[in-house]
């Protein structure tokens, strides 16, 4: 596995983990109605984590795709 592929795979793993956390928090909120500053901070942190992981994954995929495309005309 090349360095680029490794980075994409690692970003995909981070994205999966962030997605799992977001889904778990949504399920917790559906079953139990948490509230307060701590819950709001945790939701914000999970949202930021997911957004950063998604952006990193997309950027790495696009960079790898462009590099592969330019190497094989």
PDB file of N, CA, C and O in Angstrom:
ATOM      1  N   UNK A   1       0.856  -1.170   0.000  1.00  0.00           N
ATOM      2  CA  UNK A   1       0.000   0.000   0.000  1.00  0.00           C
ATOM      3  C   UNK A   1       0.904   1.236   0.000  1.00  0.00           C
ATOM      4  O   UNK A   1       1.812   1.352   0.801  1.00  0.00           O
ATOM      5  N   UNK A   2       0.609   2.148  -0.901  1.00  0.00           N
ATOM      6  CA  UNK A   2       1.413   3.365  -0.986  1.00  0.00           C
ATOM      7  C   UNK A   2       1.056   4.322   0.138  1.00  0.00           C
ATOM      8  O   UNK A   2       0.060   4.147   0.835  1.00  0.00           O
ATOM      9  N   UNK A   3       1.878   5.331   0.279  1.00  0.00           N
ATOM     10  CA  UNK A   3       1.642   6.321   1.335  1.00  0.00           C
ATOM     11  C   UNK A   3       0.306   7.021   1.137  1.00  0.00           C
ATOM     12  O   UNK A   3      -0.438   7.238   2.085  1.00  0.00           O
ATOM     13  N   UNK A   4      -0.023   7.363  -0.111  1.00  0.00           N
ATOM     14  CA  UNK A   4      -1.296   8.020  -0.393  1.00  0.00           C
ATOM     15  C   UNK A   4      -2.479   7.133  -0.050  1.00  0.00           C
ATOM     16  O   UNK A   4      -3.466   7.584   0.541  1.00  0.00           O
ATOM     17  N   UNK A   5      -2.378   5.855  -0.421  1.00  0.00           N
ATOM     18  CA  UNK A   5      -3.451   4.916  -0.111  1.00  0.00           C
ATOM     19  C   UNK A   5      -3.578   4.719   1.395  1.00  0.00           C
ATOM     20  O   UNK A   5      -4.683   4.585   1.926  1.00  0.00           O
ATOM     21  N   UNK A   6      -2.446   4.701   2.076  1.00  0.00           N
ATOM     22  CA  UNK A   6      -2.471   4.555   3.532  1.00  0.00           C
ATOM     23  C   UNK A   6      -3.168   5.748   4.186  1.00  0.00           C
ATOM     24  O   UNK A   6      -3.980   5.576   5.091  1.00  0.00           O
ATOM     25  N   UNK A   7      -2.860   6.935   3.702  1.00  0.00           N
ATOM     26  CA  UNK A   7      -3.497   8.135   4.267  1.00  0.00           C
ATOM     27  C   UNK A   7      -4.997   8.134   4.010  1.00  0.00           C
ATOM     28  O   UNK A   7      -5.782   8.506   4.885  1.00  0.00           O
ATOM     29  N   UNK A   8      -5.404   7.725   2.810  1.00  0.00           N
ATOM     30  CA  UNK A   8      -6.836   7.657   2.499  1.00  0.00           C
ATOM     31  C   UNK A   8      -7.511   6.625   3.396  1.00  0.00           C
ATOM     32  O   UNK A   8      -8.603   6.871   3.927  1.00  0.00           O
ATOM     33  N   UNK A   9      -6.883   5.473   3.583  1.00  0.00           N
ATOM     34  CA  UNK A   9      -7.455   4.430   4.434  1.00  0.00           C
ATOM     35  C   UNK A   9      -7.561   4.903   5.883  1.00  0.00           C
ATOM     36  O   UNK A   9      -8.555   4.634   6.566  1.00  0.00           O
ATOM     37  N   UNK A  10      -6.543   5.599   6.353  1.00  0.00           N
ATOM     38  CA  UNK A  10      -6.579   6.129   7.715  1.00  0.00           C
ATOM     39  C   UNK A  10      -7.673   7.182   7.862  1.00  0.00           C
ATOM     40  O   UNK A  10      -8.410   7.202   8.860  1.00  0.00           O
ATOM     41  N   UNK A  11      -7.820   8.046   6.851  1.00  0.00           N
ATOM     42  CA  UNK A  11      -8.884   9.058   6.884  1.00  0.00           C
ATOM     43  C   UNK A  11     -10.255   8.394   6.842  1.00  0.00           C
ATOM     44  O   UNK A  11     -11.188   8.844   7.516  1.00  0.00           O
ATOM     45  N   UNK A  12     -10.377   7.311   6.078  1.00  0.00           N
ATOM     46  CA  UNK A  12     -11.647   6.582   6.029  1.00  0.00           C
ATOM     47  C   UNK A  12     -11.971   5.967   7.389  1.00  0.00           C
ATOM     48  O   UNK A  12     -13.126   5.974   7.831  1.00  0.00           O
ATOM     49  N   UNK A  13     -10.963   5.451   8.061  1.00  0.00           N
ATOM     50  CA  UNK A  13     -11.172   4.895   9.404  1.00  0.00           C
ATOM     51  C   UNK A  13     -11.612   5.954  10.396  1.00  0.00           C
ATOM     52  O   UNK A  13     -12.510   5.721  11.212  1.00  0.00           O
ATOM     53  N   UNK A  14     -11.006   7.119  10.318  1.00  0.00           N
ATOM     54  CA  UNK A  14     -11.401   8.227  11.194  1.00  0.00           C
ATOM     55  C   UNK A  14     -12.828   8.674  10.896  1.00  0.00           C
ATOM     56  O   UNK A  14     -13.600   8.985  11.807  1.00  0.00           O
ATOM     57  N   UNK A  15     -13.173   8.701   9.616  1.00  0.00           N
ATOM     58  CA  UNK A  15     -14.528   9.086   9.224  1.00  0.00           C
ATOM     59  C   UNK A  15     -15.545   8.069   9.735  1.00  0.00           C
ATOM     60  O   UNK A  15     -16.611   8.446  10.242  1.00  0.00           O
ATOM     61  N   UNK A  16     -15.224   6.782   9.648  1.00  0.00           N
ATOM     62  CA  UNK A  16     -16.121   5.746  10.172  1.00  0.00           C
ATOM     63  C   UNK A  16     -16.313   5.896  11.676  1.00  0.00           C
ATOM     64  O   UNK A  16     -17.421   5.760  12.190  1.00  0.00           O
ATOM     65  N   UNK A  17     -15.219   6.177  12.383  1.00  0.00           N
ATOM     66  CA  UNK A  17     -15.308   6.339  13.838  1.00  0.00           C
ATOM     67  C   UNK A  17     -16.141   7.563  14.197  1.00  0.00           C
ATOM     68  O   UNK A  17     -16.990   7.509  15.104  1.00  0.00           O
ATOM     69  N   UNK A  18     -15.929   8.659  13.494  1.00  0.00           N
ATOM     70  CA  UNK A  18     -16.697   9.879  13.762  1.00  0.00           C
ATOM     71  C   UNK A  18     -18.171   9.654  13.444  1.00  0.00           C
ATOM     72  O   UNK A  18     -19.056  10.126  14.171  1.00  0.00           O
ATOM     73  N   UNK A  19     -18.451   8.915  12.377  1.00  0.00           N
ATOM     74  CA  UNK A  19     -19.837   8.613  12.031  1.00  0.00           C
ATOM     75  C   UNK A  19     -20.491   7.746  13.106  1.00  0.00           C
ATOM     76  O   UNK A  19     -21.644   7.978  13.488  1.00  0.00           O
ATOM     77  N   UNK A  20     -19.747   6.765  13.609  1.00  0.00           N
ATOM     78  CA  UNK A  20     -20.276   5.896  14.661  1.00  0.00           C
ATOM     79  C   UNK A  20     -20.593   6.690  15.925  1.00  0.00           C
ATOM     80  O   UNK A  20     -21.624   6.469  16.569  1.00  0.00           O
ATOM     81  N   UNK A  21     -19.728   7.622  16.272  1.00  0.00           N
ATOM     82  CA  UNK A  21     -19.975   8.466  17.450  1.00  0.00           C
ATOM     83  C   UNK A  21     -21.219   9.321  17.236  1.00  0.00           C
ATOM     84  O   UNK A  21     -22.068   9.441  18.129  1.00  0.00           O
ATOM     85  N   UNK A  22     -21.356   9.901  16.046  1.00  0.00           N
ATOM     86  CA  UNK A  22     -22.521  10.740  15.754  1.00  0.00           C
ATOM     87  C   UNK A  22     -23.814   9.931  15.799  1.00  0.00           C
ATOM     88  O   UNK A  22     -24.824  10.382  16.357  1.00  0.00           O
ATOM     89  N   UNK A  23     -23.792   8.731  15.241  1.00  0.00           N
ATOM     90  CA  UNK A  23     -24.985   7.878  15.266  1.00  0.00           C
ATOM     91  C   UNK A  23     -25.317   7.475  16.696  1.00  0.00           C
ATOM     92  O   UNK A  23     -26.483   7.495  17.110  1.00  0.00           O
ATOM     93  N   UNK A  24     -24.309   7.110  17.472  1.00  0.00           N
ATOM     94  CA  UNK A  24     -24.551   6.729  18.868  1.00  0.00           C
ATOM     95  C   UNK A  24     -25.143   7.889  19.664  1.00  0.00           C
ATOM     96  O   UNK A  24     -26.056   7.695  20.478  1.00  0.00           O
ATOM     97  N   UNK A  25     -24.654   9.094  19.404  1.00  0.00           N
ATOM     98  CA  UNK A  25     -25.199  10.250  20.118  1.00  0.00           C
ATOM     99  C   UNK A  25     -26.641  10.528  19.691  1.00  0.00           C
ATOM    100  O   UNK A  25     -27.476  10.889  20.525  1.00  0.00           O
ATOM    101  N   UNK A  26     -26.942  10.337  18.416  1.00  0.00           N
ATOM    102  CA  UNK A  26     -28.321  10.519  17.956  1.00  0.00           C
ATOM    103  C   UNK A  26     -29.249   9.469  18.556  1.00  0.00           C
ATOM    104  O   UNK A  26     -30.384   9.779  18.923  1.00  0.00           O
ATOM    105  N   UNK A  27     -28.773   8.224  18.646  1.00  0.00           N
ATOM    106  CA  UNK A  27     -29.577   7.183  19.281  1.00  0.00           C
ATOM    107  C   UNK A  27     -29.799   7.481  20.762  1.00  0.00           C
ATOM    108  O   UNK A  27     -30.904   7.288  21.280  1.00  0.00           O
ATOM    109  N   UNK A  28     -28.766   7.948  21.431  1.00  0.00           N
ATOM    110  CA  UNK A  28     -28.900   8.300  22.842  1.00  0.00           C
ATOM    111  C   UNK A  28     -29.914   9.424  23.013  1.00  0.00           C
ATOM    112  O   UNK A  28     -30.728   9.401  23.940  1.00  0.00           O
ATOM    113  N   UNK A  29     -29.885  10.368  22.117  1.00  0.00           N
ATOM    114  CA  UNK A  29     -30.819  11.484  22.205  1.00  0.00           C
ATOM    115  C   UNK A  29     -32.249  11.049  21.888  1.00  0.00           C
ATOM    116  O   UNK A  29     -33.210  11.600  22.418  1.00  0.00           O
ATOM    117  N   UNK A  30     -32.406  10.037  21.029  1.00  0.00           N
ATOM    118  CA  UNK A  30     -33.737   9.535  20.697  1.00  0.00           C
ATOM    119  C   UNK A  30     -34.357   8.769  21.857  1.00  0.00           C
ATOM    120  O   UNK A  30     -35.567   8.831  22.077  1.00  0.00           O
ATOM    121  N   UNK A  31     -33.524   8.039  22.599  1.00  0.00           N
ATOM    122  CA  UNK A  31     -34.021   7.223  23.705  1.00  0.00           C
ATOM    123  C   UNK A  31     -34.127   8.036  24.986  1.00  0.00           C
ATOM    124  O   UNK A  31     -35.089   7.915  25.742  1.00  0.00           O
ATOM    125  N   UNK A  32     -33.143   8.858  25.214  1.00  0.00           N
ATOM    126  CA  UNK A  32     -33.037   9.597  26.461  1.00  0.00           C
ATOM    127  C   UNK A  32     -32.860  11.050  26.081  1.00  0.00           C
ATOM    128  O   UNK A  32     -32.172  11.363  25.114  1.00  0.00           O
ATOM    129  N   UNK A  33     -33.449  11.955  26.781  1.00  0.00           N
ATOM    130  CA  UNK A  33     -33.396  13.373  26.425  1.00  0.00           C
ATOM    131  C   UNK A  33     -32.332  14.086  27.257  1.00  0.00           C
ATOM    132  O   UNK A  33     -32.641  14.729  28.249  1.00  0.00           O
ATOM    133  N   UNK A  34     -31.081  13.956  26.840  1.00  0.00           N
ATOM    134  CA  UNK A  34     -30.026  14.645  27.584  1.00  0.00           C
ATOM    135  C   UNK A  34     -30.056  16.137  27.298  1.00  0.00           C
ATOM    136  O   UNK A  34     -30.572  16.580  26.280  1.00  0.00           O
ATOM    137  N   UNK A  35     -29.523  16.875  28.170  1.00  0.00           N
ATOM    138  CA  UNK A  35     -29.490  18.318  27.970  1.00  0.00           C
ATOM    139  C   UNK A  35     -28.344  18.914  28.762  1.00  0.00           C
ATOM    140  O   UNK A  35     -27.538  18.220  29.357  1.00  0.00           O
ATOM    141  N   UNK A  36     -28.272  20.197  28.720  1.00  0.00           N
ATOM    142  CA  UNK A  36     -27.249  20.885  29.475  1.00  0.00           C
ATOM    143  C   UNK A  36     -26.051  21.270  28.635  1.00  0.00           C
ATOM    144  O   UNK A  36     -25.948  20.964  27.452  1.00  0.00           O
ATOM    145  N   UNK A  37     -25.156  21.957  29.291  1.00  0.00           N
ATOM    146  CA  UNK A  37     -23.970  22.495  28.632  1.00  0.00           C
ATOM    147  C   UNK A  37     -23.034  21.378  28.180  1.00  0.00           C
ATOM    148  O   UNK A  37     -22.469  21.435  27.086  1.00  0.00           O
ATOM    149  N   UNK A  38     -22.891  20.343  28.998  1.00  0.00           N
ATOM    150  CA  UNK A  38     -21.969  19.254  28.667  1.00  0.00           C
ATOM    151  C   UNK A  38     -22.448  18.517  27.410  1.00  0.00           C
ATOM    152  O   UNK A  38     -21.656  18.230  26.509  1.00  0.00           O
ATOM    153  N   UNK A  39     -23.726  18.232  27.339  1.00  0.00           N
ATOM    154  CA  UNK A  39     -24.259  17.542  26.167  1.00  0.00           C
ATOM    155  C   UNK A  39     -24.123  18.410  24.912  1.00  0.00           C
ATOM    156  O   UNK A  39     -23.747  17.922  23.852  1.00  0.00           O
ATOM    157  N   UNK A  40     -24.402  19.682  25.045  1.00  0.00           N
ATOM    158  CA  UNK A  40     -24.274  20.595  23.909  1.00  0.00           C
ATOM    159  C   UNK A  40     -22.818  20.672  23.445  1.00  0.00           C
ATOM    160  O   UNK A  40     -22.541  20.670  22.251  1.00  0.00           O
ATOM    161  N   UNK A  41     -21.886  20.701  24.385  1.00  0.00           N
ATOM    162  CA  UNK A  41     -20.458  20.725  24.032  1.00  0.00           C
ATOM    163  C   UNK A  41     -20.048  19.415  23.358  1.00  0.00           C
ATOM    164  O   UNK A  41     -19.271  19.425  22.389  1.00  0.00           O
ATOM    165  N   UNK A  42     -20.561  18.299  23.853  1.00  0.00           N
ATOM    166  CA  UNK A  42     -20.244  17.006  23.243  1.00  0.00           C
ATOM    167  C   UNK A  42     -20.806  16.915  21.830  1.00  0.00           C
ATOM    168  O   UNK A  42     -20.148  16.403  20.918  1.00  0.00           O
ATOM    169  N   UNK A  43     -22.020  17.414  21.624  1.00  0.00           N
ATOM    170  CA  UNK A  43     -22.616  17.421  20.276  1.00  0.00           C
ATOM    171  C   UNK A  43     -21.809  18.302  19.328  1.00  0.00           C
ATOM    172  O   UNK A  43     -21.578  17.935  18.181  1.00  0.00           O
ATOM    173  N   UNK A  44     -21.374  19.447  19.821  1.00  0.00           N
ATOM    174  CA  UNK A  44     -20.567  20.343  18.990  1.00  0.00           C
ATOM    175  C   UNK A  44     -19.233  19.691  18.643  1.00  0.00           C
ATOM    176  O   UNK A  44     -18.788  19.744  17.489  1.00  0.00           O
ATOM    177  N   UNK A  45     -18.602  19.067  19.618  1.00  0.00           N
ATOM    178  CA  UNK A  45     -17.322  18.394  19.372  1.00  0.00           C
ATOM    179  C   UNK A  45     -17.494  17.258  18.367  1.00  0.00           C
ATOM    180  O   UNK A  45     -16.657  17.086  17.468  1.00  0.00           O
ATOM    181  N   UNK A  46     -18.561  16.478  18.484  1.00  0.00           N
ATOM    182  CA  UNK A  46     -18.807  15.387  17.546  1.00  0.00           C
ATOM    183  C   UNK A  46     -19.066  15.925  16.139  1.00  0.00           C
ATOM    184  O   UNK A  46     -18.600  15.348  15.153  1.00  0.00           O
ATOM    185  N   UNK A  47     -19.779  17.024  16.049  1.00  0.00           N
ATOM    186  CA  UNK A  47     -20.044  17.633  14.735  1.00  0.00           C
ATOM    187  C   UNK A  47     -18.764  18.133  14.086  1.00  0.00           C
ATOM    188  O   UNK A  47     -18.538  17.924  12.890  1.00  0.00           O
ATOM    189  N   UNK A  48     -17.933  18.780  14.868  1.00  0.00           N
ATOM    190  CA  UNK A  48     -16.654  19.279  14.342  1.00  0.00           C
ATOM    191  C   UNK A  48     -15.762  18.112  13.936  1.00  0.00           C
ATOM    192  O   UNK A  48     -15.139  18.137  12.857  1.00  0.00           O
ATOM    193  N   UNK A  49     -15.690  17.082  14.764  1.00  0.00           N
ATOM    194  CA  UNK A  49     -14.891  15.900  14.451  1.00  0.00           C
ATOM    195  C   UNK A  49     -15.356  15.258  13.154  1.00  0.00           C
ATOM    196  O   UNK A  49     -14.536  14.923  12.288  1.00  0.00           O
ATOM    197  N   UNK A  50     -16.649  15.093  12.981  1.00  0.00           N
ATOM    198  CA  UNK A  50     -17.173  14.489  11.762  1.00  0.00           C
ATOM    199  C   UNK A  50     -16.877  15.355  10.547  1.00  0.00           C
ATOM    200  O   UNK A  50     -16.464  14.858   9.503  1.00  0.00           O
ATOM    201  N   UNK A  51     -17.066  16.668  10.673  1.00  0.00           N
ATOM    202  CA  UNK A  51     -16.813  17.573   9.555  1.00  0.00           C
ATOM    203  C   UNK A  51     -15.345  17.553   9.141  1.00  0.00           C
ATOM    204  O   UNK A  51     -15.023  17.469   7.948  1.00  0.00           O
ATOM    205  N   UNK A  52     -14.455  17.599  10.102  1.00  0.00           N
ATOM    206  CA  UNK A  52     -13.016  17.574   9.795  1.00  0.00           C
ATOM    207  C   UNK A  52     -12.638  16.237   9.150  1.00  0.00           C
ATOM    208  O   UNK A  52     -11.885  16.208   8.164  1.00  0.00           O
ATOM    209  N   UNK A  53     -13.162  15.139   9.661  1.00  0.00           N
ATOM    210  CA  UNK A  53     -12.858  13.829   9.089  1.00  0.00           C
ATOM    211  C   UNK A  53     -13.395  13.709   7.661  1.00  0.00           C
ATOM    212  O   UNK A  53     -12.717  13.176   6.782  1.00  0.00           O
ATOM    213  N   UNK A  54     -14.586  14.232   7.428  1.00  0.00           N
ATOM    214  CA  UNK A  54     -15.171  14.184   6.088  1.00  0.00           C
ATOM    215  C   UNK A  54     -14.364  15.019   5.097  1.00  0.00           C
ATOM    216  O   UNK A  54     -14.048  14.564   3.995  1.00  0.00           O
ATOM    217  N   UNK A  55     -14.002  16.216   5.495  1.00  0.00           N
ATOM    218  CA  UNK A  55     -13.216  17.089   4.615  1.00  0.00           C
ATOM    219  C   UNK A  55     -11.844  16.470   4.330  1.00  0.00           C
ATOM    220  O   UNK A  55     -11.389  16.462   3.184  1.00  0.00           O
ATOM    221  N   UNK A  56     -11.200  15.932   5.340  1.00  0.00           N
ATOM    222  CA  UNK A  56      -9.888  15.303   5.145  1.00  0.00           C
ATOM    223  C   UNK A  56      -9.994  14.125   4.190  1.00  0.00           C
ATOM    224  O   UNK A  56      -9.155  13.967   3.286  1.00  0.00           O
ATOM    225  N   UNK A  57     -11.015  13.301   4.349  1.00  0.00           N
ATOM    226  CA  UNK A  57     -11.196  12.150   3.471  1.00  0.00           C
ATOM    227  C   UNK A  57     -11.418  12.588   2.023  1.00  0.00           C
ATOM    228  O   UNK A  57     -10.785  12.061   1.103  1.00  0.00           O
ATOM    229  N   UNK A  58     -12.288  13.554   1.820  1.00  0.00           N
ATOM    230  CA  UNK A  58     -12.584  14.015   0.458  1.00  0.00           C
ATOM    231  C   UNK A  58     -11.346  14.643  -0.179  1.00  0.00           C
ATOM    232  O   UNK A  58     -11.023  14.363  -1.342  1.00  0.00           O
ATOM    233  N   UNK A  59     -10.635  15.466   0.561  1.00  0.00           N
ATOM    234  CA  UNK A  59      -9.430  16.112   0.013  1.00  0.00           C
ATOM    235  C   UNK A  59      -8.384  15.068  -0.366  1.00  0.00           C
ATOM    236  O   UNK A  59      -7.788  15.134  -1.451  1.00  0.00           O
ATOM    237  N   UNK A  60      -8.143  14.086   0.507  1.00  0.00           N
ATOM    238  CA  UNK A  60      -7.159  13.054   0.196  1.00  0.00           C
ATOM    239  C   UNK A  60      -7.582  12.206  -0.994  1.00  0.00           C
ATOM    240  O   UNK A  60      -6.746  11.844  -1.834  1.00  0.00           O
ATOM    241  N   UNK A  61      -8.863  11.883  -1.095  1.00  0.00           N
ATOM    242  CA  UNK A  61      -9.343  11.109  -2.246  1.00  0.00           C
ATOM    243  C   UNK A  61      -9.165  11.887  -3.545  1.00  0.00           C
ATOM    244  O   UNK A  61      -8.735  11.339  -4.554  1.00  0.00           O
ATOM    245  N   UNK A  62      -9.515  13.168  -3.520  1.00  0.00           N
ATOM    246  CA  UNK A  62      -9.383  13.988  -4.726  1.00  0.00           C
ATOM    247  C   UNK A  62      -7.923  14.132  -5.113  1.00  0.00           C
ATOM    248  O   UNK A  62      -7.568  14.007  -6.291  1.00  0.00           O
ATOM    249  N   UNK A  63      -7.042  14.383  -4.154  1.00  0.00           N
ATOM    250  CA  UNK A  63      -5.614  14.501  -4.449  1.00  0.00           C
ATOM    251  C   UNK A  63      -5.062  13.208  -5.034  1.00  0.00           C
ATOM    252  O   UNK A  63      -4.301  13.222  -6.003  1.00  0.00           O
ATOM    253  N   UNK A  64      -5.457  12.079  -4.472  1.00  0.00           N
ATOM    254  CA  UNK A  64      -4.988  10.792  -4.982  1.00  0.00           C
ATOM    255  C   UNK A  64      -5.541  10.537  -6.373  1.00  0.00           C
ATOM    256  O   UNK A  64      -4.837  10.049  -7.261  1.00  0.00           O
ATOM    257  N   UNK A  65      -6.803  10.851  -6.601  1.00  0.00           N
ATOM    258  CA  UNK A  65      -7.416  10.674  -7.907  1.00  0.00           C
ATOM    259  C   UNK A  65      -6.727  11.535  -8.964  1.00  0.00           C
ATOM    260  O   UNK A  65      -6.428  11.060 -10.052  1.00  0.00           O
ATOM    261  N   UNK A  66      -6.450  12.785  -8.614  1.00  0.00           N
ATOM    262  CA  UNK A  66      -5.781  13.683  -9.565  1.00  0.00           C
ATOM    263  C   UNK A  66      -4.362  13.218  -9.867  1.00  0.00           C
ATOM    264  O   UNK A  66      -3.906  13.288 -11.002  1.00  0.00           O
ATOM    265  N   UNK A  67      -3.654  12.739  -8.840  1.00  0.00           N
ATOM    266  CA  UNK A  67      -2.292  12.257  -9.045  1.00  0.00           C
ATOM    267  C   UNK A  67      -2.297  11.019  -9.933  1.00  0.00           C
ATOM    268  O   UNK A  67      -1.505  10.895 -10.860  1.00  0.00           O
ATOM    269  N   UNK A  68      -3.215  10.096  -9.693  1.00  0.00           N
ATOM    270  CA  UNK A  68      -3.316   8.889 -10.504  1.00  0.00           C
ATOM    271  C   UNK A  68      -3.707   9.231 -11.936  1.00  0.00           C
ATOM    272  O   UNK A  68      -3.167   8.669 -12.885  1.00  0.00           O
ATOM    273  N   UNK A  69      -4.597  10.176 -12.071  1.00  0.00           N
ATOM    274  CA  UNK A  69      -5.056  10.598 -13.403  1.00  0.00           C
ATOM    275  C   UNK A  69      -3.932  11.242 -14.200  1.00  0.00           C
ATOM    276  O   UNK A  69      -3.804  11.038 -15.401  1.00  0.00           O
ATOM    277  N   UNK A  70      -3.095  12.062 -13.534  1.00  0.00           N
ATOM    278  CA  UNK A  70      -2.019  12.741 -14.241  1.00  0.00           C
ATOM    279  C   UNK A  70      -0.867  11.790 -14.578  1.00  0.00           C
ATOM    280  O   UNK A  70      -0.151  12.007 -15.538  1.00  0.00           O
ATOM    281  N   UNK A  71      -0.707  10.699 -13.826  1.00  0.00           N
ATOM    282  CA  UNK A  71       0.343   9.727 -14.106  1.00  0.00           C
ATOM    283  C   UNK A  71      -0.024   8.816 -15.268  1.00  0.00           C
ATOM    284  O   UNK A  71       0.832   8.306 -15.957  1.00  0.00           O
ATOM    285  N   UNK A  72      -1.313   8.586 -15.485  1.00  0.00           N
ATOM    286  CA  UNK A  72      -1.781   7.697 -16.560  1.00  0.00           C
ATOM    287  C   UNK A  72      -2.631   8.482 -17.539  1.00  0.00           C
ATOM    288  O   UNK A  72      -3.860   8.445 -17.474  1.00  0.00           O
ATOM    289  N   UNK A  73      -2.011   9.167 -18.497  1.00  0.00           N
ATOM    290  CA  UNK A  73      -2.796   9.982 -19.436  1.00  0.00           C
ATOM    291  C   UNK A  73      -3.596   9.181 -20.412  1.00  0.00           C
ATOM    292  O   UNK A  73      -3.511   8.123 -20.722  1.00  0.00           O
TER     293      UNK A  73
END
